[in-house]
Amino acid sequence: MTQFVDLHLHSTCSDGADAPAEVVAHAARNGLAAIALTDHDTTEGLAEAAEAAREMGIEFLNGVEVSTLYGHHSIHILGYGIEPGCPELEAILHKLRDGRERRTEKIVEKLQERGLPITMDEILALTDGDAPGRLHIARVLHDNGACKTVQEAFDKWLKFGKSCFVPIPKVSCERAVEAIHAANGLAFIAHPGLGNATRKLLPHLLASPFDGIEVIHSKHSQADTVEFKVLAQEQGLMISGGSDCHGGANGPRLMGGMKIPYAIYEAITEALAAKRS
Ligand code: MN
Ligand code: MN
Ligand code: MN
């Protein structure tokens, strides 16, 4: 019987809808043999997910999705098999989370200076413990009648180049790859077909010592998948795949629908084992 895996999943520890143990339970219901939890910039959910995976008989790989910048382009990097608590990795993850929180405060100050109806308390009431971000800000502005749609808040004030834009904390791709390696993990370029930046920058990104490319992703076209698979082979890199499911009613990015073969997971765990021996 062919077994399937999903190596890109989010929980409530970042912007997912389900708690880590619920993500695992969902994977079990979908009949997946192995998963990785890859929350944005945090390793917080890994212990809970690993424990749940043990109980439910699913193989589990520690993961993280690091938000890096190449110039002002946002590039996501997946770390697999990372050991949580590695000081070098936790330092950049802390910088990203903490910086994002302070960024939100700065944006709110700018909006208030312009007389717009928004307070930090209103944002925190929406975040349910997550790091507050621009989407929360836009929702408060919308709820308070400052704009007709959430998108309008971005277009009028929050986007790059607009009056209340504040840059996000910067962690370079090289530094993220180094930190993932310091944590004994493997670094993969996430969803290169998503948006234009990663695809265009691939030749530059590949100068960093990546271990692999996320070839299979719910937002990749069939042509993308072929293109990135060929690239990975040419570069001698491993491939990974995942739905990038955020839980809840998240449209096409649903867990279990992607039929990612177990061999992909196996190759990654073998590489991790070889690295540690
Ligand atoms: Mn996300
Ligand atoms: Mn991503
Ligand atoms: Mn993701």
Coordinates of C-alpha atoms and ligand atoms in Angstrom, one line a residue:
M1 CA 0.0 0.0 0.0
T2 CA 1.4 3.4 -0.9
Q3 CA 1.8 5.7 2.0
F4 CA 1.6 9.5 1.9
V5 CA 3.1 12.3 3.9
D6 CA 2.6 16.0 4.4
L7 CA 5.7 18.0 5.3
H8 CA 4.3 21.5 5.5
L9 CA 1.7 22.2 8.2
H10 CA 0.8 25.1 10.5
S11 CA -0.8 25.1 13.9
T12 CA -2.1 27.8 16.3
C13 CA 1.5 28.3 17.4
S14 CA 1.7 30.4 14.3
D15 CA -1.2 31.3 12.0
G16 CA -3.0 27.9 11.8
A17 CA -6.5 27.2 13.0
D18 CA -5.8 24.0 14.9
A19 CA -3.6 23.2 18.0
P20 CA -0.5 21.1 17.3
A21 CA -2.2 17.9 18.6
E22 CA -5.3 18.6 16.5
V23 CA -3.1 19.0 13.4
V24 CA -1.7 15.5 14.1
A25 CA -5.2 14.1 14.7
H26 CA -6.3 15.6 11.4
A27 CA -3.4 13.9 9.7
A28 CA -4.3 10.6 11.3
R29 CA -7.9 11.0 10.0
N30 CA -6.4 11.7 6.6
G31 CA -4.4 8.4 6.7
L32 CA -1.0 10.1 6.5
A33 CA 2.0 8.1 7.5
A34 CA 4.3 11.0 8.4
I35 CA 4.1 14.7 8.9
A36 CA 6.2 17.7 9.8
L37 CA 4.9 20.7 11.7
T38 CA 6.4 23.8 10.2
D39 CA 5.0 26.8 12.0
H40 CA 6.2 30.3 11.1
D41 CA 9.2 31.3 13.2
T42 CA 8.5 29.1 16.2
T43 CA 9.4 25.7 17.5
E44 CA 6.8 26.0 20.3
G45 CA 4.3 23.4 19.0
L46 CA 6.8 20.6 18.2
A47 CA 6.8 18.9 21.6
E48 CA 3.0 18.7 21.7
A49 CA 2.8 17.5 18.1
A50 CA 5.6 14.9 18.6
E51 CA 3.8 13.5 21.6
A52 CA 0.5 13.3 19.8
A53 CA 2.1 11.7 16.8
R54 CA 3.6 9.0 19.1
E55 CA 0.2 8.3 20.6
M56 CA -1.5 8.2 17.2
G57 CA 1.2 6.1 15.5
I58 CA 2.2 8.7 12.9
E59 CA 5.9 9.4 12.1
F60 CA 6.8 13.0 13.0
L61 CA 9.5 15.3 11.8
N62 CA 10.3 18.6 13.7
G63 CA 10.0 21.5 11.4
V64 CA 9.9 25.3 11.2
E65 CA 9.3 27.9 8.4
V66 CA 11.6 30.8 8.8
S67 CA 10.6 34.2 7.4
T68 CA 13.7 35.6 5.7
L69 CA 14.4 38.6 3.5
Y70 CA 16.6 38.8 0.4
G71 CA 16.8 42.5 -0.1
H72 CA 13.2 43.4 0.5
H73 CA 11.8 40.2 -0.9
S74 CA 10.2 37.8 1.5
I75 CA 11.7 34.2 1.2
H76 CA 10.5 31.4 3.3
I77 CA 12.9 28.6 4.4
L78 CA 11.8 25.3 5.8
G79 CA 14.0 23.6 8.5
Y80 CA 13.5 19.9 8.9
G81 CA 14.7 17.8 11.8
I82 CA 15.8 20.8 13.8
E83 CA 16.6 20.4 17.5
P84 CA 14.5 22.9 19.4
G85 CA 16.4 24.9 22.0
C86 CA 19.4 25.4 19.7
P87 CA 20.6 28.9 20.8
E88 CA 21.5 30.1 17.3
L89 CA 18.1 29.1 15.8
E90 CA 16.1 30.3 18.7
A91 CA 17.9 33.6 18.6
I92 CA 16.7 34.3 15.0
L93 CA 13.2 33.0 15.7
H94 CA 13.0 35.3 18.7
K95 CA 14.2 38.2 16.7
L96 CA 11.5 37.6 14.1
R97 CA 8.7 37.2 16.6
D98 CA 9.7 40.0 18.9
G99 CA 10.5 42.3 16.0
R100 CA 7.1 41.6 14.5
E101 CA 5.3 42.5 17.7
R102 CA 7.2 45.8 18.0
R103 CA 6.5 46.5 14.4
T104 CA 2.8 46.2 15.0
E105 CA 3.1 48.8 17.8
K106 CA 5.0 51.2 15.5
I107 CA 2.3 50.8 12.8
V108 CA -0.5 51.5 15.3
E109 CA 1.3 54.6 16.5
K110 CA 1.6 55.8 12.9
L111 CA -2.1 55.1 12.2
Q112 CA -3.1 56.9 15.5
E113 CA -1.0 59.9 14.5
R114 CA -3.2 60.1 11.4
G115 CA -6.3 60.0 13.5
L116 CA -7.4 56.5 12.5
P117 CA -9.5 54.5 15.0
I118 CA -7.3 51.7 16.3
T119 CA -5.7 50.6 19.6
M120 CA -3.2 47.9 20.5
D121 CA -5.9 46.4 22.8
E122 CA -8.3 45.9 20.0
I123 CA -5.6 44.1 18.0
L124 CA -4.6 41.9 20.9
A125 CA -8.3 41.0 21.4
L126 CA -8.2 39.5 17.9
T127 CA -4.9 37.6 18.0
D128 CA -5.8 34.9 20.5
G129 CA -2.2 34.7 21.7
D130 CA -0.6 34.8 18.2
A131 CA 1.9 37.4 17.2
P132 CA -0.1 40.4 16.1
G133 CA 0.5 41.3 12.4
R134 CA -0.8 43.5 9.7
L135 CA -3.8 41.3 8.9
H136 CA -5.0 41.9 12.5
I137 CA -4.4 45.7 12.1
A138 CA -6.4 45.7 8.8
R139 CA -9.3 43.8 10.4
V140 CA -9.5 46.2 13.3
L141 CA -9.5 49.2 10.9
H142 CA -12.2 47.5 8.9
D143 CA -14.3 46.6 12.0
N144 CA -14.0 50.2 13.1
G145 CA -15.3 51.5 9.8
A146 CA -12.0 53.1 8.7
C147 CA -12.2 51.2 5.3
K148 CA -14.7 49.2 3.3
T149 CA -12.6 46.1 3.0
V150 CA -9.6 44.6 4.8
Q151 CA -7.6 44.8 1.6
E152 CA -8.3 48.6 1.4
A153 CA -6.4 49.0 4.7
F154 CA -3.3 47.5 3.0
D155 CA -3.8 49.6 -0.1
K156 CA -4.3 52.8 1.7
W157 CA -1.9 52.6 4.7
L158 CA -0.1 49.3 5.3
K159 CA 1.6 48.2 2.1
F160 CA 5.3 48.8 1.2
G161 CA 5.5 52.5 0.1
K162 CA 2.4 53.6 2.0
S163 CA 2.4 56.1 4.9
C164 CA 2.1 53.6 7.8
F165 CA 4.4 50.9 6.4
V166 CA 7.1 49.7 8.8
P167 CA 9.7 47.1 7.6
I168 CA 9.7 43.7 9.2
P169 CA 12.8 42.5 11.2
K170 CA 15.4 41.2 8.8
V171 CA 17.0 37.8 8.9
S172 CA 18.9 36.9 5.8
C173 CA 18.6 33.6 3.9
E174 CA 22.2 32.7 4.6
R175 CA 21.8 33.3 8.4
A176 CA 18.6 31.2 8.5
V177 CA 20.3 28.3 6.6
E178 CA 23.3 28.5 9.0
A179 CA 21.0 28.5 12.1
I180 CA 19.0 25.5 10.8
H181 CA 22.3 23.7 10.2
A182 CA 23.4 24.7 13.7
A183 CA 20.3 23.0 15.0
N184 CA 21.3 19.8 13.2
G185 CA 18.5 20.3 10.7
L186 CA 18.2 20.4 6.9
A187 CA 17.3 23.7 5.1
F188 CA 14.8 23.7 2.2
I189 CA 13.7 26.6 0.0
A190 CA 9.9 26.8 0.6
H191 CA 7.4 27.0 -2.3
P192 CA 9.6 28.6 -5.0
G193 CA 6.5 28.8 -7.2
L194 CA 4.5 31.0 -4.8
G195 CA 4.7 34.6 -5.8
N196 CA 7.5 35.8 -8.2
A197 CA 10.3 36.7 -5.8
T198 CA 11.5 33.2 -4.8
R199 CA 11.5 31.9 -8.4
K200 CA 13.4 34.9 -9.8
L201 CA 15.9 34.8 -7.0
L202 CA 16.5 31.0 -7.1
P203 CA 20.0 31.3 -8.8
H204 CA 21.1 33.7 -6.0
L205 CA 19.4 31.7 -3.2
L206 CA 21.1 28.5 -4.4
A207 CA 24.5 30.1 -3.5
S208 CA 23.6 29.3 0.1
P209 CA 24.2 25.7 1.2
F210 CA 20.6 24.5 1.0
D211 CA 19.8 20.8 1.3
G212 CA 16.7 20.8 -0.7
I213 CA 13.7 22.5 -2.4
E214 CA 10.1 22.2 -1.6
V215 CA 9.1 20.9 -5.0
I216 CA 5.5 19.7 -4.2
H217 CA 3.2 22.4 -2.8
S218 CA -0.5 23.0 -3.0
K219 CA -0.1 26.2 -4.9
H220 CA 2.4 24.8 -7.4
S221 CA 1.1 24.1 -10.9
Q222 CA 2.1 20.8 -12.5
A223 CA 4.6 22.7 -14.6
D224 CA 6.1 24.3 -11.4
T225 CA 6.5 20.8 -9.9
V226 CA 8.3 19.5 -12.9
E227 CA 10.5 22.6 -13.2
F228 CA 11.6 22.5 -9.6
K229 CA 12.1 18.8 -9.6
V230 CA 14.5 19.1 -12.5
L231 CA 16.3 21.9 -10.8
A232 CA 16.7 19.9 -7.6
Q233 CA 18.1 17.0 -9.6
E234 CA 20.5 19.3 -11.4
Q235 CA 21.7 20.8 -8.2
G236 CA 21.9 17.6 -6.3
L237 CA 19.3 18.7 -3.8
M238 CA 16.6 16.8 -2.0
I239 CA 13.0 17.4 -2.6
S240 CA 10.2 17.9 -0.1
G241 CA 6.4 18.4 -0.3
G242 CA 3.5 19.7 1.7
S243 CA 0.1 21.2 1.6
D244 CA 0.9 24.3 3.7
C245 CA -2.4 23.6 5.3
H246 CA -3.4 26.2 7.9
G247 CA -6.4 24.3 9.1
G248 CA -10.0 25.5 9.1
A249 CA -11.6 26.5 5.9
N250 CA -8.4 27.3 4.0
G251 CA -9.5 26.8 0.5
P252 CA -7.1 24.6 -1.7
R253 CA -4.4 24.2 0.9
L254 CA -6.0 21.2 2.5
M255 CA -4.2 18.4 4.2
G256 CA -4.1 15.0 2.7
G257 CA -5.2 15.9 -0.8
M258 CA -1.7 16.0 -2.3
K259 CA -0.5 12.4 -2.3
I260 CA 3.1 13.1 -1.5
P261 CA 4.9 9.8 -1.4
Y262 CA 6.5 8.4 1.7
A263 CA 9.8 8.1 -0.1
I264 CA 10.2 11.9 0.1
Y265 CA 10.0 11.7 3.9
E266 CA 12.3 8.7 4.1
A267 CA 15.0 10.4 2.1
I268 CA 14.9 13.4 4.5
T269 CA 15.1 11.3 7.6
E270 CA 17.9 9.2 6.1
A271 CA 19.9 12.4 5.4
L272 CA 19.3 13.6 8.9
A273 CA 20.4 10.3 10.4
A274 CA 23.6 10.3 8.2
K275 CA 24.3 13.9 9.3
R276 CA 24.1 12.8 12.9
S277 CA 26.2 9.7 12.7
Ligands
MN1 MN 1.0 31.2 7.1
MN2 MN 5.4 30.1 3.3
MN3 MN 3.7 27.7 5.3

